[in-house]
Amino acid sequence: MKKLTARQQQFLDFIREYIDKHSFPPSIREIQGHFDLRSTKGVKDHIDRLVACGYLKRVDGAARALEVVGSRYKGDDRVPLVGTVAAGLPILADENIEDYLPVPSGPPRTRGMFYLRVSGDSMVGAAILEGDLVLVRPQPFVEQGEIAVVRIGDEATVKRFFKFSDRIELHSENPKYDPIVCRRGDEEIRVIGRVAAVFRELE
Amino acid sequence: MKKLTARQQQFLDFIREYIDKHSFPPSIREIQGHFDLRSTKGVKDHIDRLVACGYLKRVDGAARALEVVGSRYKGDDRVPLVGTVAAGLPILADENIEDYLPVPSGPPRTRGMFYLRVSGDSMVGAAILEGDLVLVRPQPFVEQGEIAVVRIGDEATVKRFFKFSDRIELHSENPKYDPIVCRRGDEEIRVIGRVAAVFRELE
DNA sequence: TCTCCATGTAAACATATGTATAGACCATAG
DNA sequence: CTATGGTCTATACATATGTTTACATGGAGA
């Protein structure tokens, strides 16, 4: 990513601040006004360069169709909160979306990710408590021992996932609960995704 | 806040989704296109009503100047990540800001709040692990037993806070560590704020 | 039934906004 | 020095976009 000149940085900063304040991007003439320019051309030049360098994206011709690259200022680092784990399916249906929440620490890819509220105390050993939100990255397989959201029959739960040649084991992180062992022919288990993060509000 | 009709809700939802996807709001004609309308008037009517009911804000006449009310889609629900607890002060200096992160579950007031990275394992019993981010709401006092960020002399730590007539006790949630007891005349303790939430990325 | 209201069509219209052409100024690298 | 690129003025133009007037439809409730 090419280095920006001081001036270019000023333009980018202004666009960011404007979006922060208004929640939509500025028009070219508004930028022009902010920098006290007599022509829109200068602004256009800067925007074109910021786009060329990858700091901005835009839709040509459309009004205020600017997007600051770098996720922090993009809308789609929000993911839906789709329901409660172990609350039965379908957990991924659109109608189940309770809210849209942002993801702290803009992760590399939020695409497709979603939050799920945890019920039960089976993962306290992993510092995941009842009521916590887990951020789920959907994927069909997880690494040995990773914390996953899995579907068992009609229910979704959070467990530590182990796969062996002849069976799958789902371990709770709570001595109160025994591992769930699943062999061929048993009720079907499907991995929904990996738990990428945990969020908890206190009180 | 007046209840919305199903149709109005659809329009609001679409605007949200559009912003999520593009990071800037749709134009009236884009909304029109999405709902397969033959006229822009219907859209205008809906937007006017959504504005009247307080679900949207907008700048009249300006292109794409829509804002979904509820802050969730506004930029300013971000709070700074200012450093690491127990890493020494000053933790609130501007120069210490490492990043700006969003707060899931749009809390009532993010104003003044900030994230702090936890070092050490003294709060594992409260499911707060090394490396977690704690969201801190600055306040000079906390309730009995609440988890607080406190400054002891030159250092900031996360502890459970108890105040008695003659002393203050700071309890770890880890049997390895004894409570810190502080009486008048001892090193000064100052409450920086209450831990309002915890965020952890796995791996 | 009649009215009201949410919803929509149709067609202009006004203006907000992006784009283009032509050229100037200036610092800096070659 | 000379060329290049970054920055900007001036002006005009094209079009994307919001606004408005007039009227139609269909369901819910008085």
Short mmCIF file of C-alpha atoms (C1' of nucleotides) in Angstrom, two decimals:
data_model
loop_
_atom_site.label_atom_id
_atom_site.label_comp_id
_atom_site.label_asym_id
_atom_site.label_seq_id
_atom_site.Cartn_x
_atom_site.Cartn_y
_atom_site.Cartn_z
CA MET A 1 0.00 0.00 0.00
CA LYS A 2 1.57 3.16 -1.21
CA LYS A 3 2.42 5.82 1.30
CA LEU A 4 0.18 8.85 1.38
CA THR A 5 1.26 12.44 1.24
CA ALA A 6 0.34 14.67 4.14
CA ARG A 7 -2.39 16.27 2.09
CA GLN A 8 -3.86 12.97 1.03
CA GLN A 9 -3.88 11.87 4.63
CA GLN A 10 -5.82 15.00 5.54
CA PHE A 11 -8.45 14.16 2.96
CA LEU A 12 -8.74 10.58 4.15
CA ASP A 13 -8.97 11.70 7.76
CA PHE A 14 -11.69 14.17 6.95
CA ILE A 15 -13.71 11.54 5.16
CA ARG A 16 -13.38 9.24 8.13
CA GLU A 17 -14.40 11.88 10.59
CA TYR A 18 -17.31 12.89 8.44
CA ILE A 19 -18.57 9.33 8.30
CA ASP A 20 -18.10 8.98 12.03
CA LYS A 21 -20.17 12.07 12.58
CA HIS A 22 -22.88 11.60 9.97
CA SER A 23 -22.80 7.88 9.34
CA PHE A 24 -22.75 8.55 5.61
CA PRO A 25 -19.92 9.81 3.44
CA PRO A 26 -19.46 13.42 2.37
CA SER A 27 -20.13 14.70 -1.13
CA ILE A 28 -17.26 16.06 -3.15
CA ARG A 29 -18.48 19.60 -2.67
CA GLU A 30 -18.67 19.16 1.06
CA ILE A 31 -15.07 18.04 1.09
CA GLN A 32 -14.21 20.97 -1.12
CA GLY A 33 -15.90 23.30 1.35
CA HIS A 34 -14.06 21.84 4.30
CA PHE A 35 -10.70 22.45 2.69
CA ASP A 36 -11.74 25.80 1.31
CA LEU A 37 -10.99 24.90 -2.26
CA ARG A 38 -12.35 26.82 -5.23
CA SER A 39 -12.74 23.80 -7.47
CA THR A 40 -14.08 20.31 -7.13
CA LYS A 41 -11.33 19.01 -9.30
CA GLY A 42 -8.74 18.97 -6.55
CA VAL A 43 -11.03 16.85 -4.43
CA LYS A 44 -11.70 14.49 -7.29
CA ASP A 45 -7.97 14.12 -7.84
CA HIS A 46 -7.39 13.19 -4.24
CA ILE A 47 -10.22 10.76 -4.10
CA ASP A 48 -9.05 9.11 -7.30
CA ARG A 49 -5.63 8.72 -5.84
CA LEU A 50 -6.90 7.38 -2.54
CA VAL A 51 -8.91 4.85 -4.49
CA ALA A 52 -5.92 3.94 -6.64
CA CYS A 53 -3.82 3.39 -3.53
CA GLY A 54 -6.48 1.23 -1.96
CA TYR A 55 -7.50 3.48 0.89
CA LEU A 56 -10.95 4.11 -0.48
CA LYS A 57 -13.48 2.26 -2.53
CA ARG A 58 -16.22 3.91 -4.44
CA VAL A 59 -19.01 3.51 -6.94
CA ASP A 60 -18.35 5.75 -9.91
CA GLY A 61 -21.02 8.25 -10.61
CA ALA A 62 -23.01 7.54 -7.51
CA ALA A 63 -23.46 10.22 -4.91
CA ARG A 64 -21.56 9.87 -1.65
CA ALA A 65 -20.67 6.34 -2.64
CA LEU A 66 -17.43 6.29 -0.71
CA GLU A 67 -16.16 3.57 1.51
CA VAL A 68 -13.08 3.79 3.68
CA VAL A 69 -11.15 0.58 3.35
CA GLY A 70 -9.75 -0.97 6.48
CA SER A 71 -12.93 -2.37 7.92
CA ARG A 72 -13.00 -0.10 10.93
CA TYR A 73 -15.22 2.31 9.10
CA LYS A 74 -17.14 -0.17 7.12
CA GLY A 75 -20.55 -1.32 8.03
CA ASP A 76 -20.03 -4.98 7.48
CA ASP A 77 -17.88 -5.66 10.47
CA ARG A 78 -21.21 -6.21 12.08
CA VAL A 79 -22.58 -9.66 12.34
CA PRO A 80 -26.05 -10.84 13.23
CA LEU A 81 -27.01 -12.22 16.60
CA VAL A 82 -29.04 -15.19 15.62
CA GLY A 83 -30.27 -16.77 18.78
CA THR A 84 -29.33 -18.97 21.61
CA VAL A 85 -27.15 -22.03 21.46
CA ALA A 86 -28.94 -25.15 22.52
CA ALA A 87 -32.20 -23.44 21.92
CA GLY A 88 -33.08 -25.65 19.03
CA LEU A 89 -32.93 -24.99 15.35
CA PRO A 90 -33.16 -23.47 12.85
CA ILE A 91 -30.57 -21.14 14.28
CA LEU A 92 -29.44 -19.72 10.99
CA ALA A 93 -32.75 -18.72 9.55
CA ASP A 94 -33.02 -15.07 8.68
CA GLU A 95 -36.10 -14.65 10.82
CA ASN A 96 -34.02 -15.57 13.82
CA ILE A 97 -31.79 -12.55 13.63
CA GLU A 98 -32.28 -10.65 16.85
CA ASP A 99 -29.80 -7.89 16.24
CA TYR A 100 -26.67 -6.77 14.49
CA LEU A 101 -23.59 -6.33 16.62
CA PRO A 102 -20.14 -5.06 15.79
CA VAL A 103 -17.07 -7.19 16.27
CA PRO A 104 -14.31 -5.67 18.38
CA SER A 105 -10.84 -5.79 16.93
CA GLY A 106 -11.89 -5.87 13.31
CA PRO A 107 -11.06 -9.46 12.48
CA PRO A 108 -9.79 -10.44 9.06
CA ARG A 109 -13.08 -11.76 7.78
CA THR A 110 -16.41 -11.22 9.41
CA ARG A 111 -18.22 -12.42 6.32
CA GLY A 112 -20.74 -15.00 7.33
CA MET A 113 -19.90 -14.85 10.98
CA PHE A 114 -22.58 -14.45 13.60
CA TYR A 115 -23.11 -14.17 17.31
CA LEU A 116 -24.85 -16.79 19.35
CA ARG A 117 -25.94 -16.50 22.95
CA VAL A 118 -24.74 -19.30 25.18
CA SER A 119 -27.10 -21.07 27.49
CA GLY A 120 -25.90 -23.47 30.11
CA ASP A 121 -22.68 -23.80 32.03
CA SER A 122 -20.98 -26.56 30.14
CA MET A 123 -18.04 -24.41 29.04
CA VAL A 124 -17.17 -22.60 32.25
CA GLY A 125 -13.77 -24.23 32.22
CA ALA A 126 -13.03 -22.38 29.02
CA ALA A 127 -14.24 -19.15 30.60
CA ILE A 128 -17.44 -19.16 28.59
CA LEU A 129 -20.40 -18.53 30.82
CA GLU A 130 -24.14 -18.65 30.55
CA GLY A 131 -25.35 -15.61 28.69
CA ASP A 132 -22.09 -14.94 26.90
CA LEU A 133 -22.13 -14.18 23.21
CA VAL A 134 -19.90 -16.37 21.11
CA LEU A 135 -18.78 -15.15 17.73
CA VAL A 136 -19.03 -18.04 15.31
CA ARG A 137 -17.09 -18.43 12.11
CA PRO A 138 -19.00 -20.96 10.04
CA GLN A 139 -16.90 -23.82 8.76
CA PRO A 140 -17.58 -27.50 8.19
CA PHE A 141 -14.54 -28.75 10.12
CA VAL A 142 -12.52 -27.54 13.06
CA GLU A 143 -9.10 -28.45 14.33
CA GLN A 144 -8.64 -31.05 17.02
CA GLY A 145 -9.66 -29.64 20.37
CA GLU A 146 -11.02 -26.36 19.12
CA ILE A 147 -14.21 -24.96 20.55
CA ALA A 148 -16.98 -25.40 18.06
CA VAL A 149 -20.67 -24.92 17.65
CA VAL A 150 -22.12 -28.23 16.61
CA ARG A 151 -25.54 -29.42 15.75
CA ILE A 152 -26.66 -32.64 17.35
CA GLY A 153 -29.88 -33.69 15.81
CA ASP A 154 -32.09 -30.74 16.42
CA GLU A 155 -29.99 -28.82 18.88
CA ALA A 156 -26.93 -26.61 18.72
CA THR A 157 -24.32 -26.59 21.45
CA VAL A 158 -20.87 -25.27 22.16
CA LYS A 159 -18.28 -27.94 22.86
CA ARG A 160 -14.64 -28.78 22.46
CA PHE A 161 -14.37 -30.94 19.37
CA PHE A 162 -12.26 -34.10 18.97
CA LYS A 163 -12.30 -36.40 16.01
CA PHE A 164 -10.95 -39.95 16.05
CA SER A 165 -10.88 -42.59 13.38
CA ASP A 166 -13.95 -44.29 14.74
CA ARG A 167 -15.78 -41.56 16.59
CA ILE A 168 -16.30 -37.94 17.38
CA GLU A 169 -16.16 -36.67 20.92
CA LEU A 170 -17.62 -33.46 22.18
CA HIS A 171 -16.15 -32.39 25.50
CA SER A 172 -17.66 -29.96 27.92
CA GLU A 173 -15.37 -27.84 30.00
CA ASN A 174 -17.21 -28.72 33.16
CA PRO A 175 -16.69 -31.88 35.20
CA LYS A 176 -20.44 -32.09 35.71
CA TYR A 177 -20.90 -33.22 32.15
CA ASP A 178 -19.54 -36.29 30.44
CA PRO A 179 -18.22 -36.16 26.90
CA ILE A 180 -20.66 -36.84 24.15
CA VAL A 181 -19.39 -39.68 22.00
CA CYS A 182 -20.75 -40.15 18.56
CA ARG A 183 -20.06 -43.09 16.25
CA ARG A 184 -21.23 -43.93 12.81
CA GLY A 185 -24.88 -44.72 12.91
CA ASP A 186 -25.54 -42.57 15.92
CA GLU A 187 -27.44 -39.36 15.73
CA GLU A 188 -25.84 -37.11 13.21
CA ILE A 189 -23.43 -34.39 14.30
CA ARG A 190 -22.64 -31.45 12.12
CA VAL A 191 -20.07 -28.80 12.81
CA ILE A 192 -21.59 -25.39 12.33
CA GLY A 193 -18.49 -23.39 12.97
CA ARG A 194 -15.61 -22.42 15.15
CA VAL A 195 -15.95 -20.12 18.13
CA ALA A 196 -13.73 -17.20 17.22
CA ALA A 197 -14.42 -14.93 20.15
CA VAL A 198 -16.41 -14.49 23.32
CA PHE A 199 -18.18 -11.39 24.53
CA ARG A 200 -19.75 -10.93 27.93
CA GLU A 201 -21.54 -8.01 29.47
CA LEU A 202 -21.27 -7.83 33.22
CA GLU A 203 -24.37 -7.38 35.36
CA MET B 1 -41.69 5.15 19.41
CA LYS B 2 -44.57 4.35 17.17
CA LYS B 3 -44.95 0.81 15.98
CA LEU B 4 -44.06 0.16 12.37
CA THR B 5 -46.17 -1.62 9.80
CA ALA B 6 -44.73 -4.75 8.27
CA ARG B 7 -44.01 -2.86 5.10
CA GLN B 8 -42.25 -0.04 6.89
CA GLN B 9 -40.15 -2.58 8.74
CA GLN B 10 -39.14 -4.09 5.42
CA PHE B 11 -37.93 -0.73 4.21
CA LEU B 12 -35.99 -0.08 7.38
CA ASP B 13 -34.44 -3.52 7.23
CA PHE B 14 -33.39 -3.05 3.65
CA ILE B 15 -31.75 0.27 4.45
CA ARG B 16 -29.87 -1.35 7.29
CA GLU B 17 -28.72 -4.24 5.18
CA TYR B 18 -27.70 -1.93 2.40
CA ILE B 19 -25.60 0.13 4.76
CA ASP B 20 -24.10 -3.02 6.19
CA LYS B 21 -23.12 -4.12 2.74
CA HIS B 22 -22.01 -0.83 1.20
CA SER B 23 -21.19 1.28 4.22
CA PHE B 24 -23.20 4.11 2.76
CA PRO B 25 -26.96 4.47 2.51
CA PRO B 26 -29.02 3.63 -0.58
CA SER B 27 -30.56 6.22 -2.85
CA ILE B 28 -34.31 6.40 -3.12
CA ARG B 29 -34.22 4.86 -6.55
CA GLU B 30 -32.12 1.97 -5.35
CA ILE B 31 -34.68 1.26 -2.67
CA GLN B 32 -37.37 1.56 -5.30
CA GLY B 33 -35.54 -0.95 -7.44
CA HIS B 34 -35.16 -3.42 -4.60
CA PHE B 35 -38.88 -3.42 -3.92
CA ASP B 36 -39.74 -3.39 -7.59
CA LEU B 37 -41.76 -0.23 -7.40
CA ARG B 38 -42.69 1.86 -10.41
CA SER B 39 -42.50 5.15 -8.62
CA THR B 40 -40.17 6.84 -6.20
CA LYS B 41 -43.08 8.31 -4.34
CA GLY B 42 -43.82 5.19 -2.35
CA VAL B 43 -40.26 5.11 -1.13
CA LYS B 44 -40.32 8.75 -0.21
CA ASP B 45 -43.49 8.20 1.78
CA HIS B 46 -41.94 5.39 3.74
CA ILE B 47 -38.78 7.27 4.46
CA ASP B 48 -40.74 10.28 5.59
CA ARG B 49 -42.72 8.13 7.93
CA LEU B 50 -39.65 6.35 9.28
CA VAL B 51 -38.12 9.74 9.95
CA ALA B 52 -41.29 10.99 11.60
CA CYS B 53 -41.36 7.94 13.83
CA GLY B 54 -37.74 8.42 14.79
CA TYR B 55 -36.27 5.36 13.11
CA LEU B 56 -34.31 7.36 10.59
CA LYS B 57 -32.64 10.70 10.43
CA ARG B 58 -31.86 12.47 7.25
CA VAL B 59 -30.66 15.64 5.61
CA ASP B 60 -33.37 16.88 3.30
CA GLY B 61 -32.35 17.22 -0.28
CA ALA B 62 -28.98 15.62 0.17
CA ALA B 63 -28.21 12.41 -1.64
CA ARG B 64 -28.06 9.23 0.41
CA ALA B 65 -28.12 11.31 3.55
CA LEU B 66 -29.82 8.68 5.63
CA GLU B 67 -28.89 7.60 9.10
CA VAL B 68 -30.46 4.71 10.93
CA VAL B 69 -31.18 5.87 14.44
CA GLY B 70 -30.16 3.65 17.29
CA SER B 71 -26.47 4.37 17.10
CA ARG B 72 -25.86 0.80 16.11
CA TYR B 73 -25.07 2.00 12.66
CA LYS B 74 -23.34 5.13 13.69
CA GLY B 75 -19.62 5.39 14.00
CA ASP B 76 -19.42 6.75 17.48
CA ASP B 77 -20.12 3.59 19.39
CA ARG B 78 -16.44 2.92 19.16
CA VAL B 79 -14.19 3.25 22.14
CA PRO B 80 -10.42 3.41 22.28
CA LEU B 81 -8.17 0.55 23.29
CA VAL B 82 -5.77 2.31 25.57
CA GLY B 83 -3.28 -0.26 26.69
CA THR B 84 -2.69 -3.07 29.08
CA VAL B 85 -3.84 -3.27 32.64
CA ALA B 86 -1.00 -3.54 35.10
CA ALA B 87 1.30 -2.10 32.51
CA GLY B 88 1.79 1.09 34.38
CA LEU B 89 0.37 4.50 33.84
CA PRO B 90 -0.64 6.81 32.36
CA ILE B 91 -3.20 4.51 30.83
CA LEU B 92 -5.57 7.22 29.77
CA ALA B 93 -3.20 9.44 27.89
CA ASP B 94 -4.18 10.03 24.30
CA GLU B 95 -0.84 8.82 23.06
CA ASN B 96 -1.63 5.44 24.52
CA ILE B 97 -4.57 4.77 22.26
CA GLU B 98 -3.74 1.68 20.25
CA ASP B 99 -6.94 1.34 18.33
CA TYR B 100 -10.64 2.07 18.21
CA LEU B 101 -12.94 -0.88 18.66
CA PRO B 102 -16.70 -1.16 18.44
CA VAL B 103 -18.76 -2.29 21.39
CA PRO B 104 -21.10 -5.18 20.76
CA SER B 105 -24.66 -4.79 21.96
CA GLY B 106 -24.76 -1.04 21.67
CA PRO B 107 -24.70 -0.13 25.34
CA PRO B 108 -26.56 2.87 26.68
CA ARG B 109 -23.57 5.08 27.00
CA THR B 110 -20.21 4.38 25.46
CA ARG B 111 -19.11 7.93 26.12
CA GLY B 112 -15.79 7.87 27.90
CA MET B 113 -15.56 4.11 27.94
CA PHE B 114 -12.45 2.36 26.77
CA TYR B 115 -10.97 -1.07 26.31
CA LEU B 116 -8.04 -2.33 28.29
CA ARG B 117 -6.08 -5.50 27.70
CA VAL B 118 -5.74 -7.76 30.70
CA SER B 119 -2.41 -9.18 31.73
CA GLY B 120 -2.09 -11.86 34.34
CA ASP B 121 -4.38 -14.58 35.55
CA SER B 122 -5.73 -13.04 38.69
CA MET B 123 -9.32 -12.98 37.51
CA VAL B 124 -9.68 -16.42 35.99
CA GLY B 125 -12.36 -17.22 38.54
CA ALA B 126 -14.49 -14.51 37.00
CA ALA B 127 -13.82 -15.91 33.55
CA ILE B 128 -11.48 -13.10 32.65
CA LEU B 129 -8.29 -14.47 31.17
CA GLU B 130 -4.92 -13.13 30.22
CA GLY B 131 -5.19 -11.23 26.95
CA ASP B 132 -8.89 -10.49 27.27
CA LEU B 133 -10.13 -7.01 26.56
CA VAL B 134 -12.17 -5.45 29.32
CA LEU B 135 -14.52 -2.64 28.50
CA VAL B 136 -14.18 -0.04 31.23
CA ARG B 137 -16.79 2.51 32.19
CA PRO B 138 -14.93 5.23 34.07
CA GLN B 139 -16.44 6.04 37.44
CA PRO B 140 -14.95 7.05 40.79
CA PHE B 141 -16.82 4.45 42.82
CA VAL B 142 -18.14 0.98 42.22
CA GLU B 143 -20.65 -1.14 44.06
CA GLN B 144 -19.57 -3.63 46.67
CA GLY B 145 -18.07 -6.66 44.98
CA GLU B 146 -18.10 -5.32 41.46
CA ILE B 147 -15.16 -5.89 39.19
CA ALA B 148 -13.22 -2.69 38.84
CA VAL B 149 -10.09 -1.30 37.32
CA VAL B 150 -8.14 0.35 40.09
CA ARG B 151 -4.95 2.23 40.24
CA ILE B 152 -2.57 1.26 42.99
CA GLY B 153 0.23 3.73 43.11
CA ASP B 154 1.62 3.54 39.63
CA GLU B 155 -0.11 0.45 38.37
CA ALA B 156 -3.58 -0.42 37.13
CA THR B 157 -5.17 -3.78 37.85
CA VAL B 158 -8.49 -5.54 37.56
CA LYS B 159 -9.92 -6.74 40.85
CA ARG B 160 -13.12 -7.32 42.71
CA PHE B 161 -13.68 -4.27 44.90
CA PHE B 162 -14.83 -4.26 48.53
CA LYS B 163 -15.02 -1.25 50.74
CA PHE B 164 -15.27 -1.39 54.51
CA SER B 165 -15.38 1.34 57.10
CA ASP B 166 -11.70 1.02 57.84
CA ARG B 167 -10.23 -0.44 54.70
CA ILE B 168 -10.55 -1.31 51.06
CA GLU B 169 -9.98 -4.83 49.84
CA LEU B 170 -9.18 -5.86 46.33
CA HIS B 171 -9.85 -9.53 45.70
CA SER B 172 -8.45 -11.59 42.91
CA GLU B 173 -10.55 -14.39 41.53
CA ASN B 174 -7.70 -16.82 41.83
CA PRO B 175 -6.69 -18.69 44.96
CA LYS B 176 -3.06 -18.12 44.07
CA TYR B 177 -3.35 -14.48 45.04
CA ASP B 178 -4.22 -13.00 48.40
CA PRO B 179 -6.51 -10.00 48.72
CA ILE B 180 -4.89 -6.63 48.68
CA VAL B 181 -5.89 -4.73 51.80
CA CYS B 182 -5.51 -1.01 51.91
CA ARG B 183 -6.00 1.21 54.94
CA ARG B 184 -5.71 4.91 55.44
CA GLY B 185 -2.14 5.93 55.15
CA ASP B 186 -1.27 3.06 52.86
CA GLU B 187 -0.45 3.53 49.26
CA GLU B 188 -3.27 5.33 47.56
CA ILE B 189 -5.89 3.42 45.64
CA ARG B 190 -8.08 5.04 43.06
CA VAL B 191 -10.97 3.45 41.24
CA ILE B 192 -10.65 4.08 37.54
CA GLY B 193 -13.87 2.45 36.53
CA ARG B 194 -16.15 -0.51 36.40
CA VAL B 195 -15.61 -3.45 34.08
CA ALA B 196 -18.71 -3.41 31.92
CA ALA B 197 -17.86 -6.18 29.53
CA VAL B 198 -15.24 -8.69 28.50
CA PHE B 199 -14.13 -9.61 25.04
CA ARG B 200 -11.85 -12.45 24.11
CA GLU B 201 -10.57 -13.66 20.78
CA LEU B 202 -9.76 -17.36 20.69
CA GLU B 203 -6.46 -18.60 19.36
"C1'" DT C 1 -71.47 1.59 3.23
"C1'" DC C 2 -68.33 5.19 3.59
"C1'" DT C 3 -64.16 7.05 5.04
"C1'" DC C 4 -59.46 6.94 6.26
"C1'" DC C 5 -55.00 5.54 5.66
"C1'" DA C 6 -51.20 2.84 3.95
"C1'" DT C 7 -49.55 1.97 -0.31
"C1'" DG C 8 -48.69 2.69 -4.90
"C1'" DT C 9 -48.51 4.69 -10.22
"C1'" DA C 10 -47.20 8.37 -13.41
"C1'" DA C 11 -44.85 12.16 -14.90
"C1'" DA C 12 -42.40 16.22 -14.24
"C1'" DC C 13 -39.31 19.01 -11.99
"C1'" DA C 14 -35.39 20.98 -9.16
"C1'" DT C 15 -31.05 20.46 -7.54
"C1'" DA C 16 -27.29 17.92 -5.54
"C1'" DT C 17 -23.49 15.82 -7.08
"C1'" DG C 18 -20.03 13.55 -9.96
"C1'" DT C 19 -17.05 14.36 -14.26
"C1'" DA C 20 -14.34 16.55 -17.79
"C1'" DT C 21 -11.33 19.94 -20.21
"C1'" DA C 22 -7.75 23.31 -20.04
"C1'" DG C 23 -4.35 25.15 -17.78
"C1'" DA C 24 -1.35 27.24 -13.60
"C1'" DC C 25 1.96 26.78 -9.76
"C1'" DC C 26 5.54 24.63 -7.34
"C1'" DA C 27 8.65 21.40 -5.19
"C1'" DT C 28 11.67 17.78 -6.22
"C1'" DA C 29 14.05 13.98 -8.66
"C1'" DG C 30 16.76 12.96 -12.58
"C1'" DC D 1 17.82 22.71 -15.99
"C1'" DT D 2 13.76 20.06 -17.20
"C1'" DA D 3 10.35 16.87 -16.44
"C1'" DT D 4 7.24 14.88 -13.49
"C1'" DG D 5 3.74 14.61 -10.20
"C1'" DG D 6 1.03 16.67 -6.62
"C1'" DT D 7 -2.01 20.31 -5.95
"C1'" DC D 8 -5.17 23.55 -7.37
"C1'" DT D 9 -8.40 27.26 -10.25
"C1'" DA D 10 -12.07 28.02 -13.53
"C1'" DT D 11 -15.83 26.66 -16.03
"C1'" DA D 12 -19.03 23.83 -18.06
"C1'" DC D 13 -21.54 19.73 -18.41
"C1'" DA D 14 -23.95 15.18 -17.48
"C1'" DT D 15 -26.54 12.66 -14.53
"C1'" DA D 16 -27.87 10.84 -10.10
"C1'" DT D 17 -31.06 11.81 -6.83
"C1'" DG D 18 -34.53 14.06 -4.02
"C1'" DT D 19 -39.33 16.41 -4.46
"C1'" DT D 20 -43.81 17.30 -5.88
"C1'" DT D 21 -48.55 17.12 -7.83
"C1'" DA D 22 -52.43 14.38 -9.11
"C1'" DC D 23 -54.64 10.35 -8.79
"C1'" DA D 24 -55.63 4.98 -8.06
"C1'" DT D 25 -56.36 0.91 -5.09
"C1'" DG D 26 -57.58 -1.92 -1.37
"C1'" DG D 27 -58.14 -3.14 3.42
"C1'" DA D 28 -59.65 -1.81 8.24
"C1'" DG D 29 -62.65 0.28 11.02
"C1'" DA D 30 -66.57 3.75 12.14
#
